[in-house]
Amino acid sequence: MAAVQGNTPTDGLDFNAERRAVLDNHARATAQLAADVRAGRVPQPDLVLWPENASDIDPLLNADAARVISGAVDAVGAPTLVGAVLQGPGEGLTNAGIVWSPGTGPGQRYAKQRPAPFGEYMPYRSFFRLFTDKVDLVSRDFVPGTSTGVMSMGGAKVGDIICFEVLFDDLPREAVLAGADMLVVQTNNATFGYSHEAVQQLAMSRLRAVETGRSVVQISTVGVSAFITPDGVAHQRTGLFTSAVLNGQLPLRSQLTFAVRHGQAVELALCALGGLLVLAAGRDRRRGATRRPALRRRAVAAGR
């Protein structure tokens, strides 16, 4: 497989003003990947992965954006998971991953189930507007999806996780239970600049690999991107604000780990055990506190 980190023209929130440039960067890097395949420098990938926000121009409505994506996908000759912002439903927006196939274009789709509050939607907008009009900087809310994202592409069943969905225990587990034999974390770290957020997110993806027993690809617009094997080891890790293409093979797994089989029950059991140990330690401490004065009284009596 291959994963394309196209980069953005700038870091921070201003990257949103360069939507077409971001799309062109990912299309250009994919076209270069296709040229490398034709030249025999890299093997033909079975599937290609683009990050979240690779196309903030809705390619299902904008013919020019669709043409750019189709040109890149047709050139590389492999189904490509495209991170895109879609118009709707209604007045809202959708943060989506779309499987774009050579010759046929868009097909299977996953809509992000857990949009980020205060970033992708404004909760209790009318209440917070009493304190600041900055709430309206989020002018349109992203609408949450309702279905688990498992999509067949290139012989793999890819479980799609978008950005900070990786921190929720249930979403990767549900994808695996639905048949995913690998996971991809599509993310856009441009707004966080050179902070440690990208590395923290990579740590979450590594945890999910071990927890689910699945290979995980974290692919970002700007980095950090990596191929992660089921043992949690990150391979071909990229730097921040660079253009890069990851190429390699990852194992596909169908077995279910103990954590996937039992889910939250494992966490609840460990929490209950921890609570019992704390209570037991507190009880022993109280016993010790009452025993010491009694021992001192006996010692004083014996001395007399």
Short mmCIF file of N, CA and C in Angstrom, two decimals, residues 24-109:
data_model
loop_
_atom_site.label_atom_id
_atom_site.label_comp_id
_atom_site.label_asym_id
_atom_site.label_seq_id
_atom_site.Cartn_x
_atom_site.Cartn_y
_atom_site.Cartn_z
N ASP A 24 -4.20 19.98 -4.78
CA ASP A 24 -3.20 19.84 -5.83
C ASP A 24 -1.93 19.16 -5.29
N ASN A 25 -1.55 19.49 -4.06
CA ASN A 25 -0.36 18.86 -3.47
C ASN A 25 -0.51 17.34 -3.39
N HIS A 26 -1.69 16.89 -2.97
CA HIS A 26 -1.89 15.45 -2.83
C HIS A 26 -2.02 14.77 -4.19
N ALA A 27 -2.65 15.46 -5.15
CA ALA A 27 -2.73 14.90 -6.50
C ALA A 27 -1.35 14.83 -7.14
N ARG A 28 -0.54 15.87 -6.92
CA ARG A 28 0.80 15.91 -7.51
C ARG A 28 1.69 14.80 -6.93
N ALA A 29 1.61 14.61 -5.60
CA ALA A 29 2.42 13.57 -4.97
C ALA A 29 1.98 12.18 -5.43
N THR A 30 0.67 12.01 -5.66
CA THR A 30 0.17 10.72 -6.15
C THR A 30 0.60 10.49 -7.59
N ALA A 31 0.61 11.54 -8.40
CA ALA A 31 1.09 11.42 -9.78
C ALA A 31 2.57 11.04 -9.81
N GLN A 32 3.35 11.59 -8.88
CA GLN A 32 4.76 11.21 -8.79
C GLN A 32 4.91 9.76 -8.37
N LEU A 33 4.05 9.32 -7.45
CA LEU A 33 4.04 7.91 -7.07
C LEU A 33 3.78 7.04 -8.29
N ALA A 34 2.81 7.44 -9.13
CA ALA A 34 2.50 6.69 -10.34
C ALA A 34 3.70 6.63 -11.28
N ALA A 35 4.42 7.76 -11.39
CA ALA A 35 5.61 7.78 -12.25
C ALA A 35 6.69 6.85 -11.70
N ASP A 36 6.84 6.80 -10.38
CA ASP A 36 7.82 5.91 -9.77
C ASP A 36 7.45 4.45 -9.99
N VAL A 37 6.14 4.16 -9.97
CA VAL A 37 5.69 2.79 -10.24
C VAL A 37 6.03 2.40 -11.68
N ARG A 38 5.74 3.28 -12.62
CA ARG A 38 6.02 2.98 -14.03
C ARG A 38 7.51 2.80 -14.27
N ALA A 39 8.34 3.55 -13.52
CA ALA A 39 9.78 3.45 -13.69
C ALA A 39 10.38 2.27 -12.94
N GLY A 40 9.56 1.57 -12.18
CA GLY A 40 10.05 0.41 -11.44
C GLY A 40 10.76 0.75 -10.15
N ARG A 41 10.66 2.00 -9.70
CA ARG A 41 11.34 2.39 -8.46
C ARG A 41 10.58 1.93 -7.22
N VAL A 42 9.27 1.81 -7.32
CA VAL A 42 8.46 1.29 -6.22
C VAL A 42 7.44 0.32 -6.80
N PRO A 43 6.97 -0.64 -6.01
CA PRO A 43 5.98 -1.60 -6.53
C PRO A 43 4.61 -0.95 -6.69
N GLN A 44 3.80 -1.54 -7.53
CA GLN A 44 2.42 -1.09 -7.73
C GLN A 44 1.62 -1.31 -6.44
N PRO A 45 1.05 -0.26 -5.86
CA PRO A 45 0.27 -0.46 -4.63
C PRO A 45 -1.10 -1.08 -4.92
N ASP A 46 -1.60 -1.84 -3.96
CA ASP A 46 -2.96 -2.37 -4.06
C ASP A 46 -3.98 -1.30 -3.66
N LEU A 47 -3.57 -0.39 -2.81
CA LEU A 47 -4.45 0.69 -2.39
C LEU A 47 -3.60 1.88 -1.97
N VAL A 48 -4.23 3.06 -2.04
CA VAL A 48 -3.56 4.32 -1.69
C VAL A 48 -4.43 5.04 -0.68
N LEU A 49 -3.79 5.70 0.28
CA LEU A 49 -4.51 6.40 1.35
C LEU A 49 -4.13 7.87 1.36
N TRP A 50 -5.14 8.73 1.30
CA TRP A 50 -4.95 10.17 1.47
C TRP A 50 -5.47 10.57 2.85
N PRO A 51 -5.04 11.71 3.38
CA PRO A 51 -5.46 12.11 4.73
C PRO A 51 -6.80 12.83 4.77
N GLU A 52 -7.22 13.11 5.97
CA GLU A 52 -8.36 14.01 6.21
C GLU A 52 -8.08 15.37 5.57
N ASN A 53 -9.13 16.00 5.03
CA ASN A 53 -9.02 17.34 4.45
C ASN A 53 -8.13 17.41 3.22
N ALA A 54 -7.84 16.26 2.59
CA ALA A 54 -7.07 16.32 1.34
C ALA A 54 -7.82 17.11 0.29
N SER A 55 -9.16 17.02 0.32
CA SER A 55 -9.98 17.83 -0.58
C SER A 55 -11.07 18.51 0.23
N ASP A 56 -10.83 19.76 0.63
CA ASP A 56 -11.87 20.53 1.30
C ASP A 56 -12.84 21.14 0.31
N ILE A 57 -12.61 20.91 -0.98
CA ILE A 57 -13.57 21.25 -2.03
C ILE A 57 -14.38 19.98 -2.29
N ASP A 58 -15.68 20.05 -2.13
CA ASP A 58 -16.52 18.87 -2.26
C ASP A 58 -16.40 18.28 -3.68
N PRO A 59 -15.74 17.13 -3.82
CA PRO A 59 -15.55 16.58 -5.18
C PRO A 59 -16.80 15.94 -5.75
N LEU A 60 -17.82 15.77 -4.92
CA LEU A 60 -19.07 15.23 -5.43
C LEU A 60 -19.93 16.31 -6.06
N LEU A 61 -19.60 17.58 -5.78
CA LEU A 61 -20.33 18.71 -6.36
C LEU A 61 -19.47 19.54 -7.30
N ASN A 62 -18.16 19.54 -7.08
CA ASN A 62 -17.26 20.37 -7.87
C ASN A 62 -16.57 19.51 -8.93
N ALA A 63 -16.91 19.73 -10.17
CA ALA A 63 -16.39 18.90 -11.26
C ALA A 63 -14.88 19.03 -11.41
N ASP A 64 -14.33 20.22 -11.12
CA ASP A 64 -12.90 20.42 -11.26
C ASP A 64 -12.14 19.62 -10.22
N ALA A 65 -12.62 19.62 -8.97
CA ALA A 65 -11.98 18.83 -7.91
C ALA A 65 -12.06 17.34 -8.25
N ALA A 66 -13.22 16.90 -8.75
CA ALA A 66 -13.37 15.50 -9.13
C ALA A 66 -12.39 15.13 -10.25
N ARG A 67 -12.18 16.04 -11.19
CA ARG A 67 -11.26 15.77 -12.30
C ARG A 67 -9.84 15.61 -11.79
N VAL A 68 -9.43 16.48 -10.86
CA VAL A 68 -8.08 16.40 -10.30
C VAL A 68 -7.87 15.07 -9.57
N ILE A 69 -8.85 14.68 -8.76
CA ILE A 69 -8.73 13.43 -8.01
C ILE A 69 -8.72 12.24 -8.96
N SER A 70 -9.63 12.23 -9.93
CA SER A 70 -9.69 11.11 -10.87
C SER A 70 -8.40 10.98 -11.68
N GLY A 71 -7.81 12.12 -12.06
CA GLY A 71 -6.56 12.07 -12.80
C GLY A 71 -5.45 11.39 -12.01
N ALA A 72 -5.36 11.73 -10.71
CA ALA A 72 -4.32 11.13 -9.87
C ALA A 72 -4.59 9.65 -9.63
N VAL A 73 -5.86 9.32 -9.35
CA VAL A 73 -6.22 7.92 -9.05
C VAL A 73 -6.05 7.05 -10.29
N ASP A 74 -6.49 7.55 -11.43
CA ASP A 74 -6.33 6.78 -12.66
C ASP A 74 -4.85 6.56 -12.99
N ALA A 75 -4.02 7.56 -12.70
CA ALA A 75 -2.60 7.44 -12.99
C ALA A 75 -1.94 6.36 -12.14
N VAL A 76 -2.30 6.31 -10.85
CA VAL A 76 -1.67 5.35 -9.96
C VAL A 76 -2.31 3.97 -10.09
N GLY A 77 -3.53 3.91 -10.62
CA GLY A 77 -4.16 2.62 -10.90
C GLY A 77 -4.54 1.82 -9.69
N ALA A 78 -4.91 2.48 -8.59
CA ALA A 78 -5.29 1.78 -7.37
C ALA A 78 -6.41 2.54 -6.67
N PRO A 79 -7.35 1.85 -6.03
CA PRO A 79 -8.38 2.55 -5.27
C PRO A 79 -7.73 3.41 -4.19
N THR A 80 -8.26 4.61 -4.03
CA THR A 80 -7.65 5.59 -3.13
C THR A 80 -8.69 6.11 -2.16
N LEU A 81 -8.35 6.10 -0.88
CA LEU A 81 -9.24 6.64 0.15
C LEU A 81 -8.95 8.14 0.27
N VAL A 82 -9.93 8.95 -0.12
CA VAL A 82 -9.77 10.40 -0.18
C VAL A 82 -10.50 11.05 0.99
N GLY A 83 -9.78 11.81 1.81
CA GLY A 83 -10.43 12.59 2.85
C GLY A 83 -11.01 13.86 2.27
N ALA A 84 -12.32 14.07 2.46
CA ALA A 84 -12.98 15.20 1.80
C ALA A 84 -14.03 15.81 2.73
N VAL A 85 -14.25 17.11 2.55
CA VAL A 85 -15.34 17.81 3.22
C VAL A 85 -16.49 17.92 2.23
N LEU A 86 -17.64 17.38 2.60
CA LEU A 86 -18.80 17.35 1.72
C LEU A 86 -19.87 18.33 2.20
N GLN A 87 -20.57 18.93 1.27
CA GLN A 87 -21.68 19.82 1.59
C GLN A 87 -22.91 18.99 1.98
N GLY A 88 -23.52 19.35 3.10
CA GLY A 88 -24.71 18.65 3.56
C GLY A 88 -24.37 17.55 4.56
N PRO A 89 -25.39 16.95 5.16
CA PRO A 89 -26.80 17.13 4.82
C PRO A 89 -27.36 18.48 5.29
N GLY A 90 -28.33 18.98 4.57
CA GLY A 90 -28.94 20.25 4.90
C GLY A 90 -27.93 21.37 4.85
N GLU A 91 -27.93 22.20 5.91
CA GLU A 91 -27.00 23.32 6.00
C GLU A 91 -25.66 22.90 6.61
N GLY A 92 -25.53 21.63 6.98
CA GLY A 92 -24.32 21.18 7.63
C GLY A 92 -23.25 20.73 6.66
N LEU A 93 -22.18 20.18 7.22
CA LEU A 93 -21.06 19.64 6.45
C LEU A 93 -20.79 18.22 6.93
N THR A 94 -20.07 17.46 6.10
CA THR A 94 -19.69 16.10 6.46
C THR A 94 -18.20 15.92 6.26
N ASN A 95 -17.53 15.40 7.28
CA ASN A 95 -16.12 15.04 7.19
C ASN A 95 -16.07 13.58 6.78
N ALA A 96 -15.62 13.31 5.58
CA ALA A 96 -15.80 11.97 5.00
C ALA A 96 -14.51 11.38 4.46
N GLY A 97 -14.49 10.07 4.39
CA GLY A 97 -13.50 9.32 3.64
C GLY A 97 -14.21 8.62 2.49
N ILE A 98 -13.75 8.84 1.26
CA ILE A 98 -14.41 8.30 0.07
C ILE A 98 -13.44 7.38 -0.67
N VAL A 99 -13.88 6.18 -0.99
CA VAL A 99 -13.08 5.29 -1.83
C VAL A 99 -13.27 5.71 -3.28
N TRP A 100 -12.18 6.17 -3.90
CA TRP A 100 -12.20 6.65 -5.28
C TRP A 100 -11.46 5.63 -6.14
N SER A 101 -12.15 5.01 -7.06
CA SER A 101 -11.58 3.90 -7.83
C SER A 101 -11.18 4.35 -9.23
N PRO A 102 -10.12 3.75 -9.80
CA PRO A 102 -9.71 4.10 -11.16
C PRO A 102 -10.84 3.81 -12.15
N GLY A 103 -11.12 4.77 -12.99
CA GLY A 103 -12.10 4.58 -14.04
C GLY A 103 -13.54 4.80 -13.63
N THR A 104 -13.88 4.55 -12.36
CA THR A 104 -15.27 4.65 -11.93
C THR A 104 -15.52 5.79 -10.95
N GLY A 105 -14.48 6.28 -10.30
CA GLY A 105 -14.64 7.43 -9.42
C GLY A 105 -15.14 7.08 -8.03
N PRO A 106 -15.95 7.94 -7.41
CA PRO A 106 -16.32 7.77 -6.00
C PRO A 106 -17.27 6.61 -5.78
N GLY A 107 -17.07 5.93 -4.65
CA GLY A 107 -17.93 4.81 -4.29
C GLY A 107 -18.24 4.80 -2.81
N GLN A 108 -17.71 3.80 -2.10
CA GLN A 108 -18.00 3.66 -0.68
C GLN A 108 -17.57 4.90 0.08
N ARG A 109 -18.28 5.17 1.18
CA ARG A 109 -18.03 6.41 1.91
C ARG A 109 -18.20 6.19 3.41
#
